[in-house]
Amino acid sequence: MNTTRLPFASTALATRLSDHAARITALGFRGLRAEDPNRYQHLSVEAEGVLLDFSRQQIDSAVLTDLLALAQASQVSEGFAAMFRGDVINPTEQRSVLHSALRDQSGTPLLVAGDDVRALVNEERARRRQFVQAVTSGERLGATGSRITDVINIGIGGSDLGPVMAVEALKSYANPAMTVHFVSNIDGVQWADLSARLHPASTLIVICSKTFTTLETLSNATLARAWIVERLGEAAVGSHFAAVSVNQSAMNAFGIAPHARFALWDWVGGRYSLWSAIGLSVELAIGSENFDALLQGAYAMDQHAQAAPLAMNLPVLMGLLAVWNRHYLQQTSHAVLPYNQRLHRFPAYLQQLSMESNGKRVRRDGTPVDYPTEAVLWGEAGSNGQHSFFQLLHQGTDAVSMDLLLSACSSVDLQDSHELAIANALAQAEAFALGYTESEALAELQAKGLSKSAASALAPHKVHLGNRPSSLLLFARLDPATLGKLVALYEHKVFVESVLWDINAFDQWGVELGKQLADRLTPAVRGQGVAVEPSIAAILARLSHWNR
Ligand code: F6P
């Protein structure tokens, strides 16, 4: 792989970065810390109540200086400006990218194709607030006069992952009289489990689909509609469904009452749509004031991304570190490890955000890249991961980069327990960076009384190579505003990466082929006599035998 060709203005800069990578790899983290014990002082930045400690990354001040030059040469700030002012930065779909307008608090008009986007957003926001108020206050009841106590969000991808992540993250702020559930998967299992225990009379179903054509969502929505109609009658559909889509005619055809239809626009990408009416289920769970705080938090991060100098700019720094780890240190995967159980769906949410956005192999002009783009992102909440895959993180053959997220305060008023989580997060970050050498292992084992030969036999198994780069993301507490900041921070980090790689972060053509093939195969699976390729026919025959 060519590690010097990147779409950056300066080849000399790219060469310098490659040289740095060789130097830093040879030095290792222990060497870096020995050279500069006060790394934290200049390798950490705090803004908007979020502290990024990147002092355990495999960098030093010289690397940082050149990475910042890379951001400058790649015109990251200009990229932000183009996105925020509504330029068509998604050329393959001819769209502006304006999820930031959904949380804008400035009120300044913003024209896209002749429409004032901010006015549209405010109008829909007010309708949503009214709807949420009517449902949660009991003014809007089910068809039989029952109060709504349960909400089912039916959607998938961006119409599910953001809402489910936020509802889980903000459980401590939730209205105990309203429980929100999620159905996304195509196989009907989630629907069957939920519909067996919920009462249609007290359930509101929110169908979230930007396009209203997504197979999974339509299939689950059809099951839900039948459930309501069978138990409460056709006339109940209007009282028990709401929907969010750009597709007004499909919402109409489904029977969604006009006041329960919420609009979305082409300039909001699915994976960036949490801030729109796609967040309706979140707002029903936590209330409109808390949802406003979520939007305000994201807006604060938008302001920061646009205004902060590159060296103090959290998303810029995170994007640069990601490119450094991926491109110069050849890391293939990135783990997100939140040390707060409330964030247990955050890695899943980030998977779509990051891999659907930047999992691309061509540049904006369609020419193939000759450098690696997005790493595989995965993760798990805090100490659960320690007892599962941390073994590989510490001693596996591939080095993985990591973000460890950590709040100062417990989300559930169990500060003693939370402090155990804090200690573990910090300990892991140190262990990932420093490792544990063979001579340290030998000394420890001999001090424990092992013979020299027994200690020598065991020591190699105890070695941790270290040099696993990680960042800590710290904040006071996981409240709605902070969640808004964190999500917007990652959105902008992903954008920064895309600017550096010169790829379009806002289309997703890679999801189409599989969908088309599945559409073609469905009649064959249902035995409707469609000709298929012999290997598929053999599998279908076997499945059909087992399904007799
Ligand atoms: O997986 C492809 C995708 O188009 C995502 O980008 C999107 O979030 C998801 O499907 C759901 O799409 P929709 O909201 O249109 O149902």
JSON list of C-alpha atoms in Angstrom, two decimals, residues 28-30 32-34 36-37 39-40 53-58 337 339 386 390 393-394 402 404 406 421-437 440 464-472:
[
{"chain": "A", "resi": 28, "resn": "GLY", "atom": "CA", "xyz": [7.22, 3.43, 21.27]},
{"chain": "A", "resi": 29, "resn": "PHE", "atom": "CA", "xyz": [4.95, 4.93, 23.87]},
{"chain": "A", "resi": 30, "resn": "ARG", "atom": "CA", "xyz": [7.40, 4.45, 26.73]},
{"chain": "A", "resi": 32, "resn": "LEU", "atom": "CA", "xyz": [7.51, 9.11, 23.99]},
{"chain": "A", "resi": 33, "resn": "ARG", "atom": "CA", "xyz": [6.56, 9.48, 27.63]},
{"chain": "A", "resi": 34, "resn": "ALA", "atom": "CA", "xyz": [10.20, 9.43, 28.72]},
{"chain": "A", "resi": 36, "resn": "ASP", "atom": "CA", "xyz": [8.11, 14.27, 27.46]},
{"chain": "A", "resi": 37, "resn": "PRO", "atom": "CA", "xyz": [6.53, 13.33, 30.78]},
{"chain": "A", "resi": 39, "resn": "ARG", "atom": "CA", "xyz": [2.54, 15.11, 27.28]},
{"chain": "A", "resi": 40, "resn": "TYR", "atom": "CA", "xyz": [-0.91, 15.61, 28.73]},
{"chain": "A", "resi": 53, "resn": "ASP", "atom": "CA", "xyz": [-7.04, 13.48, 26.25]},
{"chain": "A", "resi": 54, "resn": "PHE", "atom": "CA", "xyz": [-5.01, 12.18, 23.34]},
{"chain": "A", "resi": 55, "resn": "SER", "atom": "CA", "xyz": [-1.74, 11.94, 25.24]},
{"chain": "A", "resi": 56, "resn": "ARG", "atom": "CA", "xyz": [-1.77, 8.13, 24.88]},
{"chain": "A", "resi": 57, "resn": "GLN", "atom": "CA", "xyz": [-1.86, 8.27, 21.10]},
{"chain": "A", "resi": 58, "resn": "GLN", "atom": "CA", "xyz": [1.32, 7.36, 19.23]},
{"chain": "A", "resi": 337, "resn": "LEU", "atom": "CA", "xyz": [-15.50, 1.76, 24.73]},
{"chain": "A", "resi": 339, "resn": "TYR", "atom": "CA", "xyz": [-17.43, 3.32, 30.56]},
{"chain": "A", "resi": 386, "resn": "GLN", "atom": "CA", "xyz": [-12.73, -6.17, 29.51]},
{"chain": "A", "resi": 390, "resn": "PHE", "atom": "CA", "xyz": [-9.78, -6.96, 25.79]},
{"chain": "A", "resi": 393, "resn": "LEU", "atom": "CA", "xyz": [-6.73, -5.65, 22.44]},
{"chain": "A", "resi": 394, "resn": "HIS", "atom": "CA", "xyz": [-3.82, -6.20, 24.82]},
{"chain": "A", "resi": 402, "resn": "MET", "atom": "CA", "xyz": [-9.59, 3.09, 20.87]},
{"chain": "A", "resi": 404, "resn": "LEU", "atom": "CA", "xyz": [-12.64, 5.39, 26.01]},
{"chain": "A", "resi": 406, "resn": "LEU", "atom": "CA", "xyz": [-15.97, 8.44, 30.69]},
{"chain": "A", "resi": 421, "resn": "ALA", "atom": "CA", "xyz": [-15.62, 2.14, 36.27]},
{"chain": "A", "resi": 422, "resn": "ILE", "atom": "CA", "xyz": [-13.43, 5.26, 36.23]},
{"chain": "A", "resi": 423, "resn": "ALA", "atom": "CA", "xyz": [-10.50, 3.40, 37.78]},
{"chain": "A", "resi": 424, "resn": "ASN", "atom": "CA", "xyz": [-10.87, 0.61, 35.25]},
{"chain": "A", "resi": 425, "resn": "ALA", "atom": "CA", "xyz": [-11.04, 2.95, 32.27]},
{"chain": "A", "resi": 426, "resn": "LEU", "atom": "CA", "xyz": [-7.90, 4.81, 33.34]},
{"chain": "A", "resi": 427, "resn": "ALA", "atom": "CA", "xyz": [-6.08, 1.59, 34.17]},
{"chain": "A", "resi": 428, "resn": "GLN", "atom": "CA", "xyz": [-6.90, 0.12, 30.77]},
{"chain": "A", "resi": 429, "resn": "ALA", "atom": "CA", "xyz": [-5.76, 3.26, 28.95]},
{"chain": "A", "resi": 430, "resn": "GLU", "atom": "CA", "xyz": [-2.42, 3.12, 30.76]},
{"chain": "A", "resi": 431, "resn": "ALA", "atom": "CA", "xyz": [-2.02, -0.60, 30.14]},
{"chain": "A", "resi": 432, "resn": "PHE", "atom": "CA", "xyz": [-2.81, -0.20, 26.42]},
{"chain": "A", "resi": 433, "resn": "ALA", "atom": "CA", "xyz": [-0.16, 2.49, 26.11]},
{"chain": "A", "resi": 434, "resn": "LEU", "atom": "CA", "xyz": [2.62, 1.20, 28.34]},
{"chain": "A", "resi": 435, "resn": "GLY", "atom": "CA", "xyz": [2.29, -2.54, 27.97]},
{"chain": "A", "resi": 436, "resn": "TYR", "atom": "CA", "xyz": [4.27, -4.93, 30.14]},
{"chain": "A", "resi": 437, "resn": "THR", "atom": "CA", "xyz": [7.70, -6.13, 29.14]},
{"chain": "A", "resi": 440, "resn": "GLU", "atom": "CA", "xyz": [8.97, -6.93, 34.07]},
{"chain": "A", "resi": 464, "resn": "HIS", "atom": "CA", "xyz": [1.77, -6.87, 26.62]},
{"chain": "A", "resi": 465, "resn": "LEU", "atom": "CA", "xyz": [3.44, -5.03, 23.76]},
{"chain": "A", "resi": 466, "resn": "GLY", "atom": "CA", "xyz": [1.70, -1.75, 24.59]},
{"chain": "A", "resi": 467, "resn": "ASN", "atom": "CA", "xyz": [1.65, 1.05, 22.00]},
{"chain": "A", "resi": 468, "resn": "ARG", "atom": "CA", "xyz": [-2.11, 0.58, 21.59]},
{"chain": "A", "resi": 469, "resn": "PRO", "atom": "CA", "xyz": [-3.23, 4.14, 20.90]},
{"chain": "A", "resi": 470, "resn": "SER", "atom": "CA", "xyz": [-6.23, 5.43, 22.81]},
{"chain": "A", "resi": 471, "resn": "SER", "atom": "CA", "xyz": [-7.99, 8.69, 23.53]},
{"chain": "A", "resi": 472, "resn": "LEU", "atom": "CA", "xyz": [-10.05, 9.48, 26.59]}
]
